[in-house]
Every structure is written in structure tokens, then in C-alpha cells.
Amino acid sequence: DKTHFHQLLEKCPLQRMWHELYASSDFERRAKEIQEFNRSNRWRKRGIAQLPTKFGISFTAKFFNQAGALVNVYTDGTVLITHGGTEMGQGLHTKILQIAAKALNVPMSAVTFRETGTDTVPNSSPTAASASSDIYGMAILNACEQIMGRLKPYLEKAKGDFKSAVNTAYFDRCDLSAHGFYATPGIGYDWSLPDDQRGKPFNYFTYGAACSEVEIDVLTGDMRILRADLHMDVGNSLNPAIDIGQVEGAFTQGFGWATLEETVWGCSEFPWLKPGVCMTRGPGTYKIPSFNDTPVDMRVTLVKDSANPNAIHSSRAVGEPPFFLGSSAFFAAREAIAAARKDAGAGDDYFTVDLPLTPERIRMACGDPIASKFSEKSSRPRPSLFV
């Protein structure tokens, strides 16, 4: 299989993931139960939806796909590492620390960080595109392998004792520091060439699938996610705890984007909004997900037996790829709205709902006599009414 830009999909487990999710989420049984629930409840409706995602990993600007790192080994056997990535709570430092400890065959307690700085690792690429663990992990590995290559004869004499080998190497005037570098190979895209010769913009893809079940209040437009089943292919996970947290966080951001977060600008069409002024300038009006918005039941599965040869230790990136899975809540809510409209006499007529699917939009889309007095036939995007 190929993408629309002619990149070959290598080692794509998406079809397997789709069927595994359909079975593990018990989609068929739950869909029947939802139909029965909707028949029995006029003012509360439920919906369920399942969707896949595919996310390309690499900076599309080729020159960003490079990384540097610095590893210093001290005579007491401790290690100080620095790389060009920025830790912002995503667990990057933890993964890099694990990679260094494994490469040097030392306990993680022996490895410490010096915070990112251009005085130690210059010309760093942005910590973005979900590629930081990939490129900085490989740069750290490159530096560690240089040091281990120098230490090999000393480790053999010391029977693998790292501290003893390092101490001996120091007195033998062996360099115990190394600068690591990595440039993602085989990527680049040239629009001037024929379609099948343009190259590959992404190093690989990360895949996922989600199934969400939601319940809406027809009278208020309130929505809650009852259950979310998330399957993510992260290859051989560097740290499952971090990766599961990233999946949960990205899903939460995704359904916030799809159902809550709306930027509203005033215009002359709406006299209660001052023209040209952004009305959603803070958390009071720009709604982001809160504890009450997270799924009542969230189940994350990291796909097994899906090693990725194109990244550090056969892993896959996980930061942004799960984001789109949050839109499964949008499509589930649309199913719930369709059930409400059917009860209101709208039948199976096609209807349009806009992103984000806010409570106002849910309420106005339900098609009952009260909402119909104020709703418009136009399908073009409109701001929510009650900002």
C-alpha cells in the first residue's frame, strides 16, 4: 500500500489493530445495547464510533532531522549526558537516560542530566514533530557507542566492571567524552520529480485506533465520554508507562479540540460580540478538557509484536500520533445526535455539525421543536451561540 504522496506503508499493522480493537472493545454488543438505550430514553442519547489514525514521523523540513548529544564519563563511574531536546513533561529525559544506561551497561542511578543548552550541544533542532526521542536517542547512542568502543579492552580486563574499566582508562589517557550525532537517513521529498521518484517525507508512520462511547443530554447539549478504548502501535516501547500517559494525554487534547475548544471572534452579524475582538481569551471562555471531561473508563493498549526498524531500539514515536483519536468522541456524539433527531421526527435526513462540537451545537442539532425555532438551515460553520 502507498499513501497519496506515493510513500510505501512498511510494516503497517493497522488492519490487525482495527480488528483487535473491534473485538476487545466489544463494539457489536455495545452498539446493540446503545440502540436499546436510545429507544428507551427520549432526552438522553448515546453513540459509539471507531476510527483509525496514521501519523508520519519526521520534520518535513529535511534539515531539522539532525541531533547532537554530549556524554561525559567520570572516573567514579558516573555519567553526565546532555542532548539538544527540551523536556516539557513528555518524558524525553527519562527515555534518553534509559538509552544511555543500556548502552553503557550501567544502572540508571549512575546517569545524570545537564539541562539542555547551546553551550554544550549547539544548533539543536526544535523539540517537535514527535521525533525527539528518535533523533536525540540515536545521538546519545552514537556517543555512548564511541565511548564503549574505546573502553572495550579495559572492560575485558576488568571483567565488565564499568567503574574499574573507566578508572584504568583514565590513567591510560583514554578520552572519556564523546559528541554524538544523528541525521535521519533516507528521507527527503522533491516536488519537481515524477510522483514515484519524489522520495519519502517521513521516516515511518505511527498507527492507532480508538473506539469511544458517549452520552449526550438532548435538553442541554452536555456530553460525557463513557468509555474510550485506545490501541496504539509504539513498536517496542522504550517506556510503557510514559507511552500510555502520552496516549491518554493526546487523546484528551484531541477530544478537547473536537468538542470543546473554540476561538470566537466578534463580527457585525452577532451584535452581542464586539466586531474584531477575540472573545475567547482565557479559560473562562476558551474551554479546555477538565477532570469531568475525561472518559469514565479509559483503556489503553500498546500493540505487541510490531517492532519498527527505523527508530531507536525498534520503538515508534508517540507524542502527537494519538491526538486525532480524540475525534472518535465527535463521531460518537454525532451518532447520538442522529438518534435524538430521529425521535424528533427528522428521520435519517443528512445533517451537518461543525467542529468543535460544543454543548451549544449539540443542543441546536438535536432537531426537537424547541431547538428548531432557533437553528438555521445553513450548513456553514458558525460560532457557538452563548459565549
XYZ file of C-alpha atoms in Angstrom:
387
model
C 0.000 0.000 0.000
C 1.072 3.582 -0.673
C -0.027 6.989 0.554
C -1.451 9.627 -1.800
C 2.069 11.098 -1.926
C 3.441 7.707 -3.003
C 5.230 6.685 0.183
C 5.167 2.948 0.779
C 3.485 1.843 4.010
C 6.017 -0.544 5.512
C 5.158 -2.877 8.382
C 1.667 -1.388 8.700
C -0.305 -3.183 11.441
C -3.412 -1.013 11.115
C -5.743 -3.661 9.733
C -4.796 -6.048 12.546
C -5.201 -3.277 15.102
C -8.644 -2.397 13.722
C -9.959 -5.931 14.115
C -8.341 -6.372 17.533
C -9.941 -3.150 18.766
C -13.330 -4.094 17.330
C -13.185 -7.368 19.259
C -11.647 -6.118 22.521
C -13.995 -3.123 22.744
C -16.982 -5.447 22.228
C -18.228 -2.972 19.652
C -21.030 -5.082 18.202
C -22.667 -5.920 21.542
C -22.347 -2.371 22.840
C -23.821 -0.935 19.636
C -26.925 -3.084 20.142
C -27.167 -2.016 23.787
C -26.909 1.619 22.711
C -29.765 1.150 20.253
C -31.912 -0.254 23.059
C -30.892 2.592 25.394
C -31.834 5.172 22.767
C -35.224 3.556 22.214
C -35.911 3.736 25.955
C -34.698 7.302 26.605
C -36.070 10.391 24.884
C -33.831 13.057 26.406
C -30.571 11.171 26.763
C -28.891 9.529 23.807
C -25.752 7.503 23.315
C -23.477 6.872 20.378
C -20.395 4.817 19.601
C -17.741 5.248 16.915
C -14.443 3.648 15.950
C -11.760 5.226 13.781
C -8.081 4.742 12.826
C -5.169 7.136 12.545
C -1.820 7.273 10.748
C 0.808 9.878 11.624
C 4.052 10.479 9.751
C 7.206 10.884 11.839
C 9.921 13.322 10.726
C 10.280 17.028 10.197
C 9.087 17.802 6.693
C 11.902 20.373 6.541
C 14.734 17.909 5.976
C 17.470 19.939 7.703
C 15.673 19.680 11.062
C 16.162 15.902 11.087
C 19.518 16.019 12.875
C 20.511 15.884 16.515
C 23.547 16.212 18.754
C 24.447 14.930 22.200
C 27.340 15.030 24.647
C 28.291 12.198 27.003
C 30.914 12.586 29.729
C 32.108 9.637 31.807
C 33.849 10.316 35.134
C 36.437 8.258 36.965
C 33.959 7.267 39.674
C 31.834 5.525 37.050
C 29.140 8.186 36.864
C 27.890 9.604 33.587
C 26.700 13.096 32.667
C 24.673 13.424 29.491
C 23.355 16.410 27.568
C 21.293 16.497 24.411
C 19.550 19.140 22.339
C 15.974 18.202 23.223
C 13.735 20.066 25.645
C 11.990 18.251 28.475
C 8.483 19.653 28.850
C 6.865 16.874 30.835
C 6.688 14.372 27.988
C 9.304 12.046 29.478
C 12.074 12.751 26.968
C 14.842 12.936 29.589
C 13.721 9.647 31.130
C 13.846 7.840 27.798
C 17.251 9.320 26.933
C 18.552 8.318 30.355
C 17.352 4.749 29.757
C 19.048 4.633 26.347
C 22.355 5.844 27.814
C 22.230 3.449 30.771
C 21.540 0.497 28.490
C 24.266 1.450 26.011
C 26.886 1.847 28.753
C 25.588 -1.119 30.765
C 25.338 0.933 33.956
C 22.437 1.437 36.380
C 20.179 4.412 35.703
C 21.218 5.852 39.060
C 24.723 6.352 37.639
C 23.464 8.635 34.863
C 22.511 12.280 35.384
C 21.493 15.144 33.139
C 22.787 18.576 32.499
C 19.898 20.651 31.235
C 19.746 21.413 27.534
C 21.948 24.316 26.487
C 23.607 25.575 23.325
C 26.928 25.831 25.169
C 27.107 22.029 25.243
C 25.010 20.941 22.252
C 24.781 23.719 19.646
C 22.450 24.064 16.673
C 19.677 21.947 18.148
C 16.550 21.123 16.194
C 13.181 22.013 17.726
C 11.670 19.588 20.192
C 8.711 18.957 17.917
C 7.231 16.642 15.282
C 7.144 13.819 17.864
C 10.669 12.949 16.721
C 12.784 13.946 19.719
C 13.163 10.500 21.306
C 14.106 9.163 17.884
C 16.788 11.655 16.924
C 18.234 12.534 20.329
C 18.069 8.914 21.426
C 20.149 7.943 18.406
C 22.601 10.798 19.045
C 23.089 9.654 22.651
C 23.504 6.069 21.465
C 26.124 7.204 18.959
C 28.125 8.967 21.685
C 27.853 6.010 24.070
C 28.982 3.573 21.385
C 32.075 5.696 20.751
C 32.982 5.559 24.439
C 32.248 1.845 24.717
C 34.467 1.246 21.693
C 37.353 2.963 23.467
C 36.634 1.145 26.722
C 36.370 -2.321 25.175
C 39.911 -3.546 26.066
C 39.628 -2.091 29.571
C 36.226 -3.704 30.154
C 37.633 -7.065 29.078
C 40.454 -6.768 31.594
C 38.070 -5.570 34.311
C 35.630 -8.422 33.530
C 32.864 -5.964 32.734
C 33.234 -3.750 35.800
C 32.491 -0.313 34.343
C 33.904 1.790 37.183
C 37.160 -0.147 37.267
C 37.496 -0.033 33.487
C 36.877 3.715 33.398
C 39.429 4.354 36.124
C 42.065 2.313 34.326
C 41.260 4.025 31.015
C 41.690 7.437 32.611
C 45.199 6.629 33.848
C 45.925 5.297 30.367
C 44.931 8.714 28.961
C 41.817 7.465 27.160
C 39.210 10.048 26.133
C 36.094 9.527 28.248
C 33.918 12.090 26.497
C 32.111 11.832 23.181
C 29.955 14.016 20.991
C 27.187 12.054 19.336
C 25.399 12.991 16.147
C 22.498 11.577 14.179
C 20.857 12.530 10.895
C 17.728 10.614 9.890
C 18.681 8.648 6.760
C 16.696 8.085 3.596
C 14.223 10.954 3.867
C 13.539 13.942 1.650
C 10.893 14.938 -0.864
C 11.385 16.679 -4.195
C 8.174 18.034 -5.726
C 9.878 18.620 -9.081
C 10.338 14.893 -9.752
C 7.736 12.425 -11.090
C 5.307 11.108 -8.468
C 7.023 7.774 -7.886
C 10.507 9.333 -7.680
C 9.925 12.167 -5.214
C 11.226 10.284 -2.199
C 9.752 9.845 1.275
C 8.869 12.790 3.528
C 8.531 10.602 6.616
C 10.890 8.118 8.206
C 7.951 5.910 9.222
C 4.367 6.112 10.463
C 2.801 5.579 13.868
C -0.625 3.946 13.812
C -3.542 3.892 16.204
C -7.252 3.192 16.538
C -9.894 4.341 19.000
C -13.421 3.414 19.982
C -15.421 5.945 22.006
C -18.875 5.722 23.541
C -20.575 8.958 24.584
C -23.845 10.088 26.128
C -25.499 13.428 25.426
C -28.216 15.351 27.229
C -30.642 16.360 24.493
C -32.064 19.264 26.520
C -28.751 20.895 27.469
C -26.238 19.590 24.918
C -23.982 18.299 27.675
C -21.798 15.368 26.653
C -19.678 12.902 28.556
C -17.432 10.115 27.325
C -18.492 6.890 28.984
C -15.677 4.750 27.649
C -12.672 5.074 25.357
C -10.669 2.101 24.062
C -7.358 3.174 22.550
C -4.942 0.919 20.663
C -1.565 2.429 19.774
C 1.382 0.998 17.894
C 4.529 2.323 19.561
C 6.772 -0.504 18.350
C 8.981 -1.853 21.122
C 8.087 0.759 23.723
C 11.049 2.479 25.376
C 8.939 3.122 28.468
C 5.355 1.770 28.501
C 4.308 3.935 31.463
C 5.353 7.115 29.656
C 3.853 5.983 26.370
C 0.490 5.116 27.927
C 0.466 8.525 29.603
C 1.217 10.171 26.271
C -1.649 8.286 24.611
C -4.057 9.325 27.355
C -2.908 12.941 27.210
C -3.015 13.229 23.427
C -6.484 11.657 23.329
C -7.657 14.177 25.919
C -6.225 17.050 23.883
C -7.841 15.581 20.782
C -11.363 15.385 22.126
C -10.914 18.865 23.588
C -10.067 20.109 20.102
C -13.022 18.219 18.616
C -15.704 19.024 21.191
C -14.734 21.995 23.385
C -12.050 24.396 22.210
C -13.464 27.185 20.071
C -11.963 30.521 19.118
C -14.721 33.105 18.676
C -14.195 36.497 17.029
C -16.811 39.196 17.092
C -18.453 40.335 13.867
C -21.321 42.599 12.874
C -23.604 39.601 12.383
C -23.680 38.966 16.131
C -24.383 42.256 17.955
C -23.523 40.875 21.385
C -19.920 40.287 20.238
C -17.744 43.336 19.628
C -16.519 43.220 15.996
C -12.876 42.255 15.549
C -12.354 41.228 19.170
C -11.386 37.713 20.239
C -13.967 36.736 22.839
C -12.211 33.554 23.964
C -9.079 34.908 25.608
C -8.891 32.814 28.762
C -10.060 29.630 30.467
C -13.404 31.224 31.330
C -14.450 31.301 27.674
C -11.918 29.082 25.890
C -12.816 25.705 27.319
C -10.175 23.006 27.630
C -10.819 19.494 28.979
C -11.154 19.199 32.739
C -11.270 16.193 35.052
C -15.005 15.932 34.464
C -14.491 15.671 30.697
C -12.114 12.720 30.735
C -13.618 9.316 29.924
C -15.234 7.495 32.813
C -13.488 4.348 31.565
C -10.279 4.715 29.519
C -8.445 1.611 28.303
C -5.090 1.919 26.549
C -3.425 -0.985 24.774
C 0.073 -0.849 23.297
C 0.183 -3.156 20.296
C 2.506 -6.137 20.596
C 4.813 -7.695 18.007
C 5.257 -4.563 15.915
C 8.971 -3.739 16.009
C 9.995 -0.697 13.968
C 13.459 -0.988 12.383
C 13.574 2.732 11.552
C 13.844 4.133 15.088
C 15.826 3.781 18.302
C 15.530 0.272 19.783
C 12.674 -0.544 17.352
C 10.304 1.928 19.014
C 7.851 4.375 17.472
C 7.103 7.989 18.321
C 4.035 8.614 20.469
C 3.627 12.350 21.219
C 1.241 13.653 18.556
C 0.032 10.452 16.822
C -2.821 9.693 19.282
C -4.219 13.241 19.022
C -6.652 12.513 16.189
C -8.115 9.583 18.116
C -9.930 12.153 20.251
C -12.201 12.885 17.296
C -13.796 9.471 17.837
C -15.804 11.243 20.562
C -17.023 13.735 17.932
C -18.273 10.975 15.648
C -19.841 9.077 18.543
C -21.656 12.265 19.575
C -22.881 12.659 16.009
C -24.425 9.195 16.234
C -26.144 10.212 19.471
C -27.456 13.391 17.827
C -28.786 11.315 14.930
C -30.759 9.208 17.418
C -32.203 12.362 19.003
C -33.171 13.761 15.618
C -34.919 10.539 14.715
C -37.054 10.795 17.850
C -37.817 14.414 16.945
C -39.182 13.359 13.559
C -36.190 14.334 11.439
C -35.745 10.730 10.354
C -32.488 9.791 8.685
C -32.054 13.114 6.887
C -28.460 14.261 6.440
C -27.351 16.943 8.849
C -24.184 18.959 9.398
C -22.376 19.555 12.665
C -19.256 21.677 12.968
C -16.040 21.361 14.903
C -15.802 21.857 17.780
C -18.997 20.030 18.723
C -19.747 22.206 21.744
C -22.806 21.745 24.000
C -24.483 24.621 22.124
C -24.003 22.892 18.788
C -25.146 19.536 20.156
C -28.286 21.157 21.562
C -29.130 23.014 18.358
C -28.530 19.945 16.180
C -30.954 17.668 18.032
C -33.875 18.784 15.868
C -36.597 18.968 18.526
C -39.301 21.679 18.306
C -37.528 23.968 20.802
C -34.162 23.879 19.007
C -35.793 24.095 15.585
C -37.160 27.554 16.390
C -33.629 28.928 16.598
C -31.500 26.685 14.395
C -30.569 27.660 10.857
C -30.691 25.652 7.674
C -27.262 26.893 6.570
C -24.514 24.303 6.963
C -21.646 26.795 7.042
C -19.582 26.965 10.252
C -20.991 29.284 12.896
C -19.692 30.295 16.317
C -21.454 28.788 19.292
C -24.314 30.998 20.433
C -23.701 31.541 24.107
C -20.069 32.632 24.512
